[in-house]
Short mmCIF file of C-alpha atoms and ligand atoms in Angstrom, two decimals:
data_model
loop_
_atom_site.label_atom_id
_atom_site.label_comp_id
_atom_site.label_asym_id
_atom_site.label_seq_id
_atom_site.Cartn_x
_atom_site.Cartn_y
_atom_site.Cartn_z
CA MET A 30 -0.40 -16.11 -23.89
CA THR A 31 -1.97 -15.82 -27.30
CA ASP A 32 -5.56 -16.58 -26.30
CA ARG A 33 -8.09 -13.93 -27.11
CA LEU A 34 -9.12 -12.04 -24.02
CA GLY A 35 -12.77 -11.62 -23.26
CA ASP A 36 -14.16 -15.02 -22.27
CA ARG A 37 -14.32 -14.04 -18.63
CA ILE A 38 -17.77 -13.10 -17.33
CA PRO A 39 -17.43 -10.02 -15.11
CA ALA A 40 -19.03 -9.91 -11.68
CA ALA A 41 -22.29 -7.99 -11.68
CA PRO A 42 -21.86 -4.37 -10.63
CA GLU A 43 -23.69 -3.38 -7.46
CA PRO A 44 -25.19 0.06 -8.11
CA THR A 45 -26.44 2.43 -5.46
CA VAL A 46 -29.36 4.85 -5.88
CA GLU A 47 -26.69 7.35 -6.93
CA THR A 48 -25.26 5.32 -9.80
CA VAL A 49 -28.09 3.22 -11.21
CA GLY A 50 -28.41 5.62 -14.17
CA TYR A 51 -24.81 4.95 -15.20
CA TRP A 52 -25.41 1.22 -15.26
CA GLN A 53 -28.77 1.43 -17.01
CA ALA A 54 -27.05 3.47 -19.71
CA ALA A 55 -24.45 0.73 -20.06
CA ASP A 56 -27.29 -1.74 -20.63
CA SER A 57 -28.28 0.35 -23.63
CA HIS A 58 -24.67 0.54 -24.86
CA ARG A 59 -23.93 4.09 -23.76
CA LEU A 60 -20.82 5.00 -21.75
CA MET A 61 -21.43 7.87 -19.35
CA ILE A 62 -19.07 10.19 -17.55
CA GLY A 63 -19.85 12.79 -14.90
CA ARG A 64 -20.02 16.47 -15.86
CA CYS A 65 -20.31 19.35 -13.42
CA ARG A 66 -22.58 22.17 -14.56
CA THR A 67 -21.01 24.57 -12.07
CA CYS A 68 -17.32 24.29 -13.02
CA GLY A 69 -17.78 22.54 -16.34
CA GLU A 70 -15.23 19.80 -15.59
CA ALA A 71 -15.66 16.12 -16.46
CA HIS A 72 -15.01 13.40 -13.91
CA PHE A 73 -15.03 9.63 -13.57
CA TYR A 74 -16.58 7.74 -11.91
CA PRO A 75 -19.82 9.79 -12.11
CA ARG A 76 -21.11 10.98 -8.74
CA ALA A 77 -23.66 13.25 -7.10
CA ARG A 78 -21.10 15.82 -6.04
CA CYS A 79 -18.35 17.26 -8.20
CA PRO A 80 -14.85 16.17 -7.06
CA ARG A 81 -13.44 19.43 -8.45
CA CYS A 82 -15.68 22.04 -6.79
CA LEU A 83 -18.11 20.11 -4.52
CA SER A 84 -21.12 21.35 -6.48
CA ALA A 85 -24.17 19.08 -6.38
CA ASP A 86 -25.10 20.14 -9.91
CA THR A 87 -23.63 17.14 -11.71
CA VAL A 88 -25.10 15.25 -14.65
CA LEU A 89 -24.39 12.12 -16.62
CA GLU A 90 -23.03 12.85 -20.08
CA GLN A 91 -22.60 10.33 -22.84
CA ALA A 92 -18.95 9.79 -23.73
CA GLU A 93 -17.78 9.15 -27.25
CA GLY A 94 -16.46 5.77 -26.10
CA ALA A 95 -12.97 6.26 -27.51
CA GLY A 96 -9.72 6.41 -25.61
CA THR A 97 -6.16 5.20 -25.26
CA VAL A 98 -4.61 2.66 -22.91
CA TYR A 99 -2.90 4.44 -19.99
CA SER A 100 -1.69 1.21 -18.39
CA TYR A 101 -2.64 -2.47 -18.28
CA SER A 102 -1.77 -5.78 -16.68
CA ILE A 103 -2.63 -9.36 -17.58
CA MET A 104 -3.94 -11.24 -14.55
CA ARG A 105 -2.53 -14.77 -14.87
CA ARG A 106 -3.72 -16.05 -11.47
CA ALA A 107 -7.26 -16.60 -12.70
CA LYS A 108 -9.31 -19.34 -14.37
CA VAL A 109 -9.42 -17.20 -17.50
CA PRO A 110 -6.60 -14.63 -17.78
CA TYR A 111 -7.86 -11.11 -18.19
CA ALA A 112 -6.46 -7.66 -18.84
CA ILE A 113 -7.14 -4.94 -16.32
CA ALA A 114 -6.41 -1.47 -17.63
CA TYR A 115 -6.83 2.24 -17.23
CA VAL A 116 -8.15 3.90 -20.37
CA THR A 117 -7.97 7.66 -20.83
CA LEU A 118 -11.18 8.78 -22.54
CA SER A 119 -11.19 11.40 -25.28
CA GLU A 120 -13.22 13.58 -22.88
CA GLY A 121 -10.28 13.61 -20.42
CA PRO A 122 -10.98 11.33 -17.45
CA THR A 123 -9.21 8.00 -17.07
CA MET A 124 -11.28 4.96 -16.03
CA MET A 125 -10.52 1.45 -14.86
CA THR A 126 -11.68 -1.22 -17.31
CA ASN A 127 -10.78 -4.46 -19.05
CA ILE A 128 -9.26 -4.80 -22.51
CA VAL A 129 -10.99 -7.52 -24.54
CA GLY A 130 -11.23 -8.66 -28.12
CA CYS A 131 -7.52 -9.13 -28.74
CA ALA A 132 -4.61 -11.26 -27.59
CA ALA A 133 -2.91 -10.31 -24.34
CA ASP A 134 0.36 -9.78 -26.21
CA ASP A 135 -1.27 -7.25 -28.52
CA ILE A 136 -2.00 -4.69 -25.80
CA ARG A 137 0.25 -1.64 -25.68
CA ILE A 138 0.25 1.53 -23.61
CA GLY A 139 -1.04 4.32 -25.84
CA MET A 140 -3.07 1.95 -28.01
CA PRO A 141 -6.37 3.45 -29.28
CA VAL A 142 -9.40 1.55 -27.99
CA SER A 143 -13.16 1.81 -28.23
CA VAL A 144 -15.87 0.80 -25.82
CA VAL A 145 -17.91 -2.40 -25.88
CA PHE A 146 -20.54 -3.50 -23.38
CA VAL A 147 -20.07 -6.96 -21.90
CA GLU A 148 -22.78 -8.97 -20.22
CA SER A 149 -22.06 -9.49 -16.54
CA ASP A 150 -22.93 -12.35 -14.25
CA GLY A 151 -26.64 -11.65 -13.94
CA GLY A 152 -26.48 -7.88 -13.69
CA HIS A 153 -25.90 -4.74 -15.71
CA ARG A 154 -23.59 -4.71 -18.72
CA VAL A 155 -20.04 -3.59 -18.03
CA PRO A 156 -18.14 -1.13 -20.26
CA MET A 157 -14.90 -2.63 -21.57
CA PHE A 158 -12.60 -1.67 -24.40
CA GLU A 159 -11.22 -3.40 -27.47
CA PRO A 160 -8.63 -2.22 -29.99
CA ALA A 161 -10.07 0.54 -32.13
CA VAL A 162 -10.83 -0.53 -35.67
CA ILE A 163 -7.97 0.58 -37.87
CA VAL A 164 -9.23 1.92 -41.17
CA ALA A 165 -7.37 0.18 -43.94
CA GLU A 166 -5.16 2.51 -45.93
CA MET B 28 3.82 23.36 17.02
CA SER B 29 5.98 20.51 15.81
CA ILE B 30 6.34 16.98 17.19
CA ARG B 31 10.10 17.21 16.72
CA ASN B 32 11.72 15.88 19.91
CA GLN B 33 8.35 15.78 21.69
CA ALA B 34 8.20 11.98 22.08
CA CYS B 35 10.35 8.86 22.05
CA ILE B 36 9.85 5.26 21.02
CA ALA B 37 10.79 3.34 24.14
CA GLY B 38 9.64 -0.19 23.42
CA ILE B 39 9.14 -2.48 20.42
CA TYR B 40 8.04 -6.06 19.93
CA GLU B 41 7.55 -8.14 16.79
CA HIS B 42 5.65 -11.36 17.32
CA PRO B 43 7.89 -14.31 16.41
CA THR B 44 5.04 -16.36 14.93
CA ARG B 45 4.25 -16.39 11.25
CA ASN B 46 1.38 -18.87 11.61
CA ALA B 47 -0.96 -18.22 14.52
CA LYS B 48 -3.31 -21.18 14.20
CA ASP B 49 -3.29 -21.69 17.99
CA ILE B 50 -3.34 -18.01 18.98
CA SER B 51 -6.49 -15.88 18.85
CA LEU B 52 -6.43 -12.38 17.42
CA ALA B 53 -6.94 -10.88 20.88
CA ALA B 54 -4.14 -13.02 22.31
CA LEU B 55 -1.80 -11.84 19.54
CA HIS B 56 -2.50 -8.26 20.60
CA GLY B 57 -1.88 -9.25 24.21
CA ASP B 58 1.43 -10.89 23.30
CA VAL B 59 2.81 -7.91 21.39
CA ILE B 60 1.61 -5.31 23.90
CA ALA B 61 3.13 -7.19 26.82
CA GLY B 62 6.30 -7.69 24.79
CA ALA B 63 6.68 -4.02 23.90
CA LEU B 64 6.02 -2.89 27.47
CA ALA B 65 8.59 -5.36 28.80
CA ASP B 66 11.07 -4.11 26.21
CA ALA B 67 10.50 -0.55 27.42
CA GLY B 68 10.75 -1.52 31.08
CA LEU B 69 7.23 -0.27 31.71
CA GLY B 70 4.16 -1.94 33.16
CA LYS B 71 0.47 -2.16 32.40
CA ASP B 72 -0.42 0.60 34.85
CA ASP B 73 1.98 3.03 33.16
CA VAL B 74 -0.10 2.97 29.96
CA ASP B 75 -2.45 5.93 29.55
CA GLY B 76 -2.87 5.91 25.75
CA PHE B 77 -3.97 3.18 23.33
CA PHE B 78 -3.90 3.00 19.54
CA CYS B 79 -5.18 0.27 17.22
CA ASP B 80 -6.55 -0.22 13.69
CA SER B 81 -9.96 -1.42 12.49
CA ASP B 82 -8.80 -5.06 12.39
CA ALA B 83 -8.50 -5.12 16.19
CA PRO B 84 -11.38 -7.23 17.53
CA GLY B 85 -14.42 -5.36 18.80
CA LEU B 86 -15.69 -1.82 18.41
CA GLY B 87 -12.66 0.39 17.96
CA ALA B 88 -10.36 -0.08 20.92
CA LEU B 89 -13.06 -0.99 23.43
CA SER B 90 -12.81 -4.77 23.42
CA MET B 91 -9.02 -4.75 23.54
CA LEU B 92 -8.98 -2.34 26.48
CA ASP B 93 -11.52 -4.59 28.23
CA TYR B 94 -9.54 -7.75 27.40
CA LEU B 95 -6.27 -6.31 28.71
CA GLY B 96 -7.79 -4.43 31.64
CA LEU B 97 -6.21 -1.19 30.49
CA SER B 98 -7.38 2.21 31.74
CA VAL B 99 -6.38 5.05 29.45
CA ARG B 100 -7.22 8.67 28.91
CA HIS B 101 -6.38 8.86 25.21
CA VAL B 102 -7.71 6.42 22.58
CA GLU B 103 -7.36 6.28 18.81
CA ALA B 104 -8.74 3.54 16.56
CA SER B 105 -7.81 4.76 13.11
CA GLU B 106 -7.34 3.28 9.70
CA SER B 107 -5.00 3.95 6.83
CA GLY B 108 -4.09 0.33 6.10
CA GLY B 109 -0.44 -0.56 6.48
CA ALA B 110 0.45 3.10 7.03
CA THR B 111 -1.72 3.34 10.15
CA TYR B 112 1.00 2.78 12.76
CA LEU B 113 3.41 5.39 11.43
CA SER B 114 0.65 7.96 11.60
CA GLN B 115 -0.25 6.73 15.07
CA VAL B 116 3.30 7.24 16.33
CA ALA B 117 3.02 10.85 15.20
CA HIS B 118 -0.49 11.24 16.59
CA ALA B 119 0.77 9.84 19.90
CA ALA B 120 3.60 12.37 19.85
CA GLU B 121 1.06 15.13 19.22
CA ALA B 122 -1.08 14.00 22.15
CA ILE B 123 1.99 13.72 24.39
CA ALA B 124 3.10 17.22 23.37
CA ALA B 125 -0.40 18.47 24.22
CA GLY B 126 -0.20 16.88 27.65
CA LYS B 127 -2.97 14.35 26.96
CA MET B 128 -0.94 11.27 27.95
CA LYS B 129 2.57 10.05 28.68
CA VAL B 130 2.77 6.38 27.71
CA ALA B 131 1.03 5.12 24.56
CA VAL B 132 0.83 1.60 23.22
CA ILE B 133 0.28 1.10 19.49
CA SER B 134 -0.78 -2.45 18.66
CA MET B 135 -1.46 -4.42 15.49
CA ALA B 136 -2.10 -8.10 14.82
CA GLY B 137 -3.58 -10.34 12.15
CA ARG B 138 -3.96 -14.03 11.34
CA PRO B 139 -4.94 -14.32 7.67
CA ARG B 140 -3.15 -17.68 7.24
CA ALA B 141 -4.84 -19.22 10.24
CA ASP B 142 -8.22 -17.83 9.19
CA ALA B 143 -7.81 -19.25 5.68
CA ALA B 144 -6.72 -22.65 6.98
CA ALA B 145 -9.77 -22.75 9.24
CA GLY B 146 -11.94 -22.59 6.12
CA GLY B 147 -12.82 -18.95 6.36
CA VAL B 148 -13.34 -17.21 3.09
CA ALA B 149 -11.30 -14.03 2.76
CA PRO B 150 -13.73 -11.33 3.80
CA ARG B 151 -14.70 -8.82 1.20
CA PRO B 152 -12.75 -5.77 2.26
CA PHE B 153 -15.49 -3.16 1.99
CA PRO B 154 -19.29 -3.18 1.59
CA PRO B 155 -20.80 -2.67 -1.87
CA SER B 156 -21.90 0.81 -0.87
CA THR B 157 -18.26 1.92 -1.06
CA PRO B 158 -18.64 4.41 -3.91
CA ASP B 159 -15.60 3.40 -5.97
CA LEU B 160 -15.80 -0.39 -5.78
CA GLN B 161 -18.65 -0.92 -8.25
CA PHE B 162 -16.41 0.68 -10.88
CA GLU B 163 -13.51 -1.66 -10.08
CA LEU B 164 -14.67 -5.09 -8.87
CA PRO B 165 -16.38 -6.04 -12.16
CA TYR B 166 -12.96 -5.66 -13.80
CA GLY B 167 -11.29 -8.18 -11.50
CA ALA B 168 -9.32 -5.51 -9.66
CA GLU B 169 -7.16 -6.91 -6.88
CA LEU B 170 -4.21 -5.47 -5.05
CA VAL B 171 -1.69 -7.31 -7.20
CA ASN B 172 -2.98 -6.24 -10.59
CA GLU B 173 -3.57 -2.69 -9.37
CA TYR B 174 0.07 -2.40 -8.29
CA ALA B 175 0.96 -4.04 -11.61
CA LEU B 176 -0.76 -1.17 -13.43
CA ALA B 177 1.60 1.22 -11.66
CA ALA B 178 4.62 -0.98 -12.42
CA MET B 179 3.71 -1.25 -16.10
CA ARG B 180 3.41 2.51 -16.46
CA HIS B 181 6.67 3.06 -14.56
CA MET B 182 8.45 0.73 -16.99
CA HIS B 183 6.87 2.53 -19.94
CA ASP B 184 7.73 6.04 -18.80
CA PHE B 185 11.17 5.48 -17.28
CA GLY B 186 12.56 2.28 -18.79
CA THR B 187 12.43 0.45 -15.48
CA THR B 188 13.10 -3.25 -16.07
CA ALA B 189 11.87 -6.51 -14.57
CA GLU B 190 15.46 -7.16 -13.49
CA GLN B 191 15.52 -3.92 -11.52
CA LEU B 192 12.23 -4.80 -9.83
CA ALA B 193 13.70 -8.19 -8.96
CA TRP B 194 16.68 -6.59 -7.19
CA VAL B 195 14.32 -5.34 -4.47
CA LYS B 196 13.41 -8.93 -3.66
CA VAL B 197 17.00 -10.12 -3.94
CA ALA B 198 18.14 -7.52 -1.39
CA ALA B 199 15.34 -8.48 0.99
CA SER B 200 16.36 -12.13 0.75
CA HIS B 201 20.00 -11.28 1.48
CA HIS B 202 18.83 -9.64 4.69
CA ALA B 203 16.29 -12.32 5.60
CA GLN B 204 18.94 -15.05 5.74
CA HIS B 205 20.18 -13.45 8.97
CA ASN B 206 16.72 -13.23 10.58
CA PRO B 207 15.86 -16.46 12.43
CA HIS B 208 12.15 -15.56 12.36
CA ALA B 209 11.97 -14.77 8.63
CA MET B 210 9.30 -16.73 6.78
CA LEU B 211 11.45 -16.94 3.63
CA PRO B 212 15.09 -17.00 4.78
CA LYS B 213 16.56 -18.36 1.52
CA VAL B 214 18.68 -16.07 -0.65
CA VAL B 215 17.27 -15.74 -4.17
CA THR B 216 18.75 -14.43 -7.40
CA VAL B 217 17.38 -12.07 -10.04
CA GLU B 218 17.02 -15.10 -12.33
CA GLU B 219 14.92 -16.92 -9.74
CA VAL B 220 12.62 -13.92 -9.34
CA LEU B 221 12.17 -13.65 -13.10
CA GLY B 222 11.63 -17.42 -13.28
CA SER B 223 8.88 -17.43 -10.68
CA PRO B 224 5.35 -17.60 -12.08
CA MET B 225 3.93 -14.44 -13.58
CA ILE B 226 0.99 -13.30 -11.43
CA ALA B 227 0.01 -10.00 -13.04
CA ASP B 228 2.37 -8.63 -15.68
CA PRO B 229 4.98 -7.37 -14.92
CA LEU B 230 4.83 -8.72 -11.34
CA HIS B 231 6.05 -12.26 -10.72
CA ARG B 232 5.21 -14.24 -7.61
CA MET B 233 8.52 -13.17 -6.06
CA ASP B 234 7.71 -9.51 -6.69
CA CYS B 235 4.89 -9.96 -4.15
CA CYS B 236 5.10 -9.85 -0.37
CA ILE B 237 4.30 -12.81 1.80
CA VAL B 238 1.11 -13.33 3.79
CA SER B 239 1.83 -14.03 7.43
CA ASP B 240 0.21 -14.10 10.85
CA GLY B 241 1.47 -12.20 13.84
CA GLY B 242 1.84 -8.55 14.64
CA GLY B 243 3.78 -6.03 16.62
CA ALA B 244 3.53 -3.21 19.11
CA ILE B 245 5.32 0.01 19.93
CA VAL B 246 5.49 2.06 23.13
CA VAL B 247 5.69 5.83 22.64
CA VAL B 248 6.54 7.92 25.70
CA SER B 249 7.10 11.52 26.74
CA PRO B 250 10.72 12.71 27.06
CA ASP B 251 10.47 12.81 30.88
CA ILE B 252 9.33 9.17 31.02
CA ALA B 253 12.09 8.27 28.54
CA ALA B 254 14.72 9.84 30.77
CA GLY B 255 13.95 7.31 33.51
CA LEU B 256 14.21 4.19 31.34
CA LYS B 257 17.19 1.85 31.13
CA ARG B 258 16.81 0.77 27.50
CA PRO B 259 17.98 3.02 24.64
CA VAL B 260 15.16 5.20 23.27
CA VAL B 261 14.64 6.69 19.84
CA LYS B 262 13.46 10.23 19.24
CA VAL B 263 10.66 11.10 16.84
CA LEU B 264 12.06 13.85 14.60
CA GLY B 265 9.53 14.26 11.84
CA HIS B 266 6.38 12.90 10.27
CA GLY B 267 4.17 13.34 7.28
CA GLU B 268 0.99 11.68 6.09
CA ALA B 269 -0.96 12.08 2.87
CA VAL B 270 -3.58 10.41 0.70
CA LYS B 271 -3.47 10.05 -3.07
CA HIS B 272 -6.49 8.83 -5.03
CA GLN B 273 -7.95 8.73 -8.52
CA ASN B 274 -8.72 12.43 -8.42
CA GLY B 275 -11.94 12.16 -10.38
CA GLY B 276 -10.16 10.38 -13.22
CA ARG B 277 -6.97 12.45 -13.41
CA ILE B 278 -4.76 9.46 -12.83
CA ASP B 279 -0.96 9.42 -12.66
CA LEU B 280 0.37 6.11 -11.34
CA THR B 281 4.05 7.06 -11.51
CA PHE B 282 4.17 8.61 -8.05
CA SER B 283 2.69 7.92 -4.63
CA ALA B 284 1.50 9.93 -1.66
CA ALA B 285 5.01 9.44 -0.26
CA ALA B 286 5.94 12.47 -2.35
CA PHE B 287 3.87 14.56 0.05
CA SER B 288 4.37 12.67 3.32
CA GLY B 289 8.12 12.52 2.77
CA ALA B 290 8.49 16.23 2.04
CA ASP B 291 6.58 17.08 5.22
CA ALA B 292 8.60 14.65 7.33
CA PHE B 293 11.98 15.89 6.08
CA ALA B 294 10.91 19.50 6.60
CA GLU B 295 9.82 18.81 10.16
CA ALA B 296 12.98 16.86 10.95
CA GLY B 297 15.16 19.51 9.35
CA ILE B 298 17.23 16.98 7.40
CA VAL B 299 17.55 15.75 3.81
CA PRO B 300 17.41 12.23 2.34
CA SER B 301 21.21 11.93 2.11
CA ASP B 302 21.34 12.27 5.92
CA ILE B 303 19.44 8.99 6.36
CA ASP B 304 21.58 6.04 7.48
CA TYR B 305 18.87 3.37 7.23
CA ALA B 306 15.42 3.21 5.63
CA SER B 307 12.47 0.88 6.11
CA ILE B 308 10.41 1.16 2.93
CA TYR B 309 7.09 -0.64 2.70
CA ASP B 310 7.49 -3.49 0.23
CA SER B 311 4.05 -4.87 -0.51
CA PHE B 312 5.43 -5.38 -4.01
CA THR B 313 8.81 -4.57 -5.51
CA ILE B 314 7.39 -1.58 -7.41
CA THR B 315 6.18 -0.13 -4.11
CA VAL B 316 9.78 0.30 -2.96
CA ILE B 317 11.06 1.82 -6.20
CA THR B 318 8.23 4.36 -6.40
CA GLN B 319 8.56 5.43 -2.76
CA LEU B 320 12.37 5.75 -2.91
CA GLU B 321 11.91 8.21 -5.76
CA ASP B 322 9.07 10.07 -4.06
CA LEU B 323 11.07 10.42 -0.84
CA GLY B 324 13.93 11.96 -2.77
CA PHE B 325 16.53 9.23 -2.38
CA CYS B 326 16.88 9.45 -6.16
CA ALA B 327 15.28 11.38 -8.99
CA LYS B 328 11.84 10.38 -10.33
CA GLY B 329 12.35 7.53 -12.77
CA GLN B 330 15.78 6.56 -11.41
CA GLY B 331 14.46 4.14 -8.78
CA GLY B 332 15.18 1.09 -10.89
CA ARG B 333 18.81 2.05 -11.29
CA PHE B 334 19.00 2.94 -7.59
CA VAL B 335 17.95 -0.53 -6.43
CA ALA B 336 19.86 -2.50 -9.09
CA ASP B 337 23.06 -4.42 -8.42
CA GLY B 338 22.47 -4.74 -4.69
CA GLY B 339 21.68 -1.07 -4.17
CA LEU B 340 19.56 -1.83 -1.11
CA ILE B 341 21.80 -4.46 0.53
CA SER B 342 23.25 -3.41 3.86
CA GLY B 343 26.99 -2.93 3.76
CA VAL B 344 27.34 -2.98 -0.02
CA GLY B 345 24.51 -0.84 -1.46
CA ARG B 346 23.62 2.81 -1.77
CA LEU B 347 21.05 2.70 1.04
CA PRO B 348 20.40 -0.17 3.45
CA VAL B 349 16.67 -0.95 3.21
CA ASN B 350 14.51 -3.45 5.10
CA THR B 351 17.32 -5.27 6.90
CA ASP B 352 14.85 -7.63 8.60
CA GLY B 353 13.94 -9.08 5.19
CA GLY B 354 10.88 -6.84 4.88
CA GLY B 355 7.43 -7.89 3.84
CA LEU B 356 8.90 -9.68 0.85
CA CYS B 357 10.76 -12.24 2.99
CA ASN B 358 10.37 -11.73 6.72
CA ASN B 359 6.89 -10.77 7.87
CA HIS B 360 3.75 -9.09 6.57
CA PRO B 361 1.26 -9.72 9.35
CA GLY B 362 -2.40 -9.21 8.52
CA TYR B 363 -1.58 -7.78 5.07
CA ARG B 364 -0.18 -4.72 6.86
CA GLY B 365 3.42 -3.65 6.59
CA GLY B 366 3.87 -0.49 8.61
CA MET B 367 4.43 -1.87 12.10
CA THR B 368 7.41 -4.01 11.19
CA LYS B 369 8.87 -1.07 9.27
CA ILE B 370 9.02 1.04 12.43
CA ILE B 371 10.31 -1.85 14.52
CA GLU B 372 13.31 -2.57 12.26
CA ALA B 373 14.17 1.14 12.08
CA VAL B 374 14.22 1.26 15.90
CA ARG B 375 16.39 -1.88 16.01
CA GLN B 376 18.88 -0.23 13.66
CA LEU B 377 19.03 2.96 15.73
CA ARG B 378 19.55 0.92 18.90
CA GLY B 379 22.26 -1.17 17.26
CA GLU B 380 20.10 -4.27 17.74
CA ALA B 381 19.65 -5.43 14.16
CA ALA B 382 21.20 -8.73 13.12
CA PRO B 383 24.99 -8.17 13.25
CA GLN B 384 25.42 -9.04 9.57
CA VAL B 385 23.05 -6.23 8.51
CA GLN B 386 23.53 -3.68 11.31
CA VAL B 387 24.36 -0.27 9.87
CA LYS B 388 27.50 1.14 11.48
CA ASP B 389 26.89 4.21 13.65
CA CYS B 390 23.25 4.38 12.63
CA ARG B 391 22.00 7.77 13.80
CA LEU B 392 19.08 8.72 11.52
CA ALA B 393 16.46 6.33 10.16
CA LEU B 394 13.36 6.69 8.06
CA ALA B 395 10.29 4.46 8.08
CA GLN B 396 7.87 4.66 5.15
CA ALA B 397 4.59 2.84 4.69
CA MET B 398 1.63 2.79 2.37
CA GLY B 399 -1.88 1.57 3.00
CA GLY B 400 -4.40 0.81 0.28
CA SER B 401 -3.37 0.49 -3.33
CA LEU B 402 -0.79 2.31 -5.41
CA GLY B 403 -3.07 1.65 -8.39
CA THR B 404 -6.23 3.26 -7.01
CA ARG B 405 -6.10 5.10 -3.68
CA HIS B 406 -3.72 4.91 -0.79
CA ALA B 407 -2.40 6.59 2.31
CA ALA B 408 1.30 7.13 2.87
CA ALA B 409 3.06 7.94 6.10
CA THR B 410 6.69 8.82 6.77
CA LEU B 411 8.49 8.81 10.11
CA ILE B 412 11.99 10.11 10.71
CA LEU B 413 13.68 8.81 13.85
CA GLU B 414 16.94 9.65 15.59
CA ARG B 415 19.12 7.72 18.01
CA HIS B 416 18.99 9.36 21.44
ZN1 ZN C 18 -17.52 21.25 -10.33
#
């Protein structure tokens, strides 16, 4: 499987009143995580109540958009194969995503990746990750 | 209070069908409930407790009680996926110990093959308002690639190999050849598993369980009821249940909630893993078995691949006989739910009623382990430890 991943159009996310801010941020190419102003901890996915301390004082915070691949799998039983993955963000939380912009065989656990925002099927853009640009030595 | 020795499993029934195109969902429940009661030597009017999952037709248990004409004084319609029934055995034991009932029926049934053949589209499992799904469905998350995420990380951290995963399926197929009801009774080799189509790396088609129609039921009774029955009964010794989830993004896919449910169950039973003569381990995928064997303490974390390799799970030759009915990989996985058949085969082993070729000699202590949900996102685990009476 040497095809470049990324031709698949993701299903449109279905936000709730609680999460529409996250998805609107994605439309403007910003990846958000949740941050609790009571305990200071980051979490993903962002939510109205902190999963560490149950405080309701949570805010969206823009993430750097950099991370490493925690795990991945290439879905072959699909019209267009795609790579599901967990990426651990530099801020700490790990999020589910897709890896795009490379060949399936090029993905490795631990690989540095950076966020891109992919148009969905008629809805908000979806944060995905591609291999981080390696600065030539 | 403990449920240790507070209740017995007195009746079991596994529906023989694997394709229920001519049997309604309600009728499947009726078949397995009548079968389990007959197995126990009890009648409809003896039943005073009823347990089902959220797939049972109607609101909770109401429609099934109406359909069967049952009058009960204890009802539970609960949901932790394939782990539901193991928890319900323990919850029934708790209610029996509290004097709330004496004879409980736990029923499950499903007909996903028949529903698909009838043109039904697989229902979306949860409504969009489910808080986590909008962060997963756009990425094409399904059960198989979520479990694959766990398998991939297990291989990375511990050196687990595709061959070792395949041995779980090979062992199941060795057992299934002796089960006349098994959906896939043919023995397969490691090479055949590795040669089957890749579904979601590293899981091949043969690393995945089957989809079947059918179901099963269990009768749980108080010790005084059990004393008056002719058939051999099985004592409930210990239980644990736990949920593991994404923990706000602190994700570790290398272990399951079985680490918690197993520890609780062994503590309540007062035994250790090496005491277990037979184990039913939920096998939605091959990685599910390896992870749970480690978490239950049958081997050290990371050693599950080596534990299952070279026939490690084959009855009579391996380290631990596991899923001697052929499991969900080869025998039966009704309604996408594995827990019921796990309990049933453990009871068969303790009664000496497994297929002769796979019956464990002098089987005294058995463990049943199930998982509901997804190893890759969030799941429930439940452990039951059972003893021959
Ligand atoms: Zn907090």
